[in-house]
Structures are given as C-alpha cells and as structure tokens.
Tab-separated table of C-alpha atoms in Angstrom:
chain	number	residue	atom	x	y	z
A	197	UNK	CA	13.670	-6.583	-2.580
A	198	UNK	CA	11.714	-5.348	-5.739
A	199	UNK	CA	8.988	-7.130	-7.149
A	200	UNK	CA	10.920	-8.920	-9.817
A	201	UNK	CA	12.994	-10.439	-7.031
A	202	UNK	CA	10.008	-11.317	-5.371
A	203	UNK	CA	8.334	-13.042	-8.281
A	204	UNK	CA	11.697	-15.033	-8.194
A	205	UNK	CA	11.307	-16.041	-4.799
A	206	UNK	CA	8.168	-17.394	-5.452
A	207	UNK	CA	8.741	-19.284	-8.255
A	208	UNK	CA	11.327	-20.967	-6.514
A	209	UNK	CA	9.238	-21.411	-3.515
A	210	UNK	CA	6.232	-22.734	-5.458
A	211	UNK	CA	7.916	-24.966	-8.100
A	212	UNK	CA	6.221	-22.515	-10.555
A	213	UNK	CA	7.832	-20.420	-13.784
A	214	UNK	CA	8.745	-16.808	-13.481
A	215	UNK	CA	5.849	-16.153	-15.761
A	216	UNK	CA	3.252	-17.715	-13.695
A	217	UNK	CA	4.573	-16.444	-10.441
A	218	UNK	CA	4.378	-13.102	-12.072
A	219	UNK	CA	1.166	-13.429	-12.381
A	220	UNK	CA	0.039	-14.386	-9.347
A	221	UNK	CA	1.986	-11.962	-8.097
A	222	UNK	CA	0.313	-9.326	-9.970
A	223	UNK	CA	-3.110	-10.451	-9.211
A	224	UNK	CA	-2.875	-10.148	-5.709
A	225	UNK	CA	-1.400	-6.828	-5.632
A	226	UNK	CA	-4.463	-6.040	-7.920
A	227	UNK	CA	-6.655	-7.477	-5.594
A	228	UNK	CA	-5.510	-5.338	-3.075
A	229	UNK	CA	-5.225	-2.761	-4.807
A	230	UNK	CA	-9.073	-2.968	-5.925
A	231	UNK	CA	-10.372	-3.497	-2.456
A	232	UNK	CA	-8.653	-0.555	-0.716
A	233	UNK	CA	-10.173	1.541	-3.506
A	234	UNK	CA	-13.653	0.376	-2.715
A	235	UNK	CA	-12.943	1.376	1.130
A	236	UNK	CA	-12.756	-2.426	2.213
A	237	UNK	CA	-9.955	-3.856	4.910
A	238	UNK	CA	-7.794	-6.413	3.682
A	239	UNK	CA	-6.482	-8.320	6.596
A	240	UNK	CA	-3.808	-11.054	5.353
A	241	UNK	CA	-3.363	-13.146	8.837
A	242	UNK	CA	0.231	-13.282	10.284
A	243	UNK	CA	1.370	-10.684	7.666
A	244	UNK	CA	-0.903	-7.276	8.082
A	245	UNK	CA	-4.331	-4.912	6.988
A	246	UNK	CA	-4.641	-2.614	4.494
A	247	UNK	CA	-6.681	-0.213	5.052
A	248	UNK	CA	-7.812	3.701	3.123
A	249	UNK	CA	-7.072	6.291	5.374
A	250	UNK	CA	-8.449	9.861	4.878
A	251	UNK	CA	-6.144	12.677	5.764
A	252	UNK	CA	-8.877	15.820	6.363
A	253	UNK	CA	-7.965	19.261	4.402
A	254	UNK	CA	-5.771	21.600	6.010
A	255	UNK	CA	-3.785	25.036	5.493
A	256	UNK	CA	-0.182	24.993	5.117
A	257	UNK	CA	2.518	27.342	3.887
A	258	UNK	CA	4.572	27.429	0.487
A	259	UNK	CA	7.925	27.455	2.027
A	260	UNK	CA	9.378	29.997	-0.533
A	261	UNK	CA	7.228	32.687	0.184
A	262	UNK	CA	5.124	32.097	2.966
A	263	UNK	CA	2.305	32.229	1.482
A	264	UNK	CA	-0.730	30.444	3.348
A	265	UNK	CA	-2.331	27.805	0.850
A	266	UNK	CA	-5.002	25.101	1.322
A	267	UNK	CA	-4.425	21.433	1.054
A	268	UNK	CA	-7.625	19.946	0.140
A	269	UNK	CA	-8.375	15.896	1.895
A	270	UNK	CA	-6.662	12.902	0.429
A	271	UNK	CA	-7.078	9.186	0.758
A	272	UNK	CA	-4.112	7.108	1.163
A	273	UNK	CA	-3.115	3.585	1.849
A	274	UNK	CA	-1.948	2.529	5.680
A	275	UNK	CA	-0.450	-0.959	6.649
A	276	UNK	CA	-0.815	-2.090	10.081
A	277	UNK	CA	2.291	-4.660	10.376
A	278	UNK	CA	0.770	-8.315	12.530
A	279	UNK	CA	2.305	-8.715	15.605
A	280	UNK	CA	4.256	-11.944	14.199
A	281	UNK	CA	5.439	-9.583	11.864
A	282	UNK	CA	6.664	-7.186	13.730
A	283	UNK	CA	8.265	-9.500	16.137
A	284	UNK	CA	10.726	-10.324	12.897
C-alpha cells in the first residue's frame, strides 16, 4: 500500500474527501516526523514507537579496493511493532 492508497482508505473509512484525508494524512506523518527529529518517542498505542536511533562511527572497507575508510555516526528512525500488531 502507498500513501495515496492509504489516503483512500481513509477517506472511505472516515466519510471524508480524498483532499481532506490527505491532509490529515500528511499532518501526522509530519508530526512524526518533527518529533523523532527533536529526539522524542512517539508511542501510537496498539500500533507501535518511533524512536531516533544513533548508529556510533565505525571503519569499514570500500569493497572495490579494499581500502579501509571511516563511517562517521548517523541517526536513523526505528519502529518497534505493538504486540497486537505483531500478532497480525
């Protein structure tokens, strides 16, 4: 499902148009979004968390020549699937 399906679903769900579901669908995507790039947990109950994760730097090796390079720290995004969820 891509989000345009989803925005579907939801209008249909809601009684809503396509246009307003998009936008709600938007906004809390953004919301997310926004609060995983301040550091803070979003925790949606019976669906999952979002949370930053912080992978630490490390050396690793071009694959061509062998060369050793560093791979400086990254944050990324990590969803922890409910248990109701993952009982699907």
């Amino acid at each position: 499902m891509n989000k345009g399906e989803l925005t579907k679903e939801v209008a249909a769900a809601c009684g809503i148009s396509q246009s307003e579901a998009g936008k709600a669908v938007d906004a809390v995507f953004d919301t997310i979004a926004r609060s995983v790039k301040k550091r803070q947990q979003v925790a949606i109950a019976g669906f999952g968390t979002f949370v930053a994760k912080t992978r630490n730097a490390r050396e690793g090796r071009n694959p061509a020549t062998k060369e050793v390079i560093k791979i400086p720290e990254k944050t990324s995004v990590a969803f922890k699937p409910a248990s109701v969820l993952k009982d699907i």
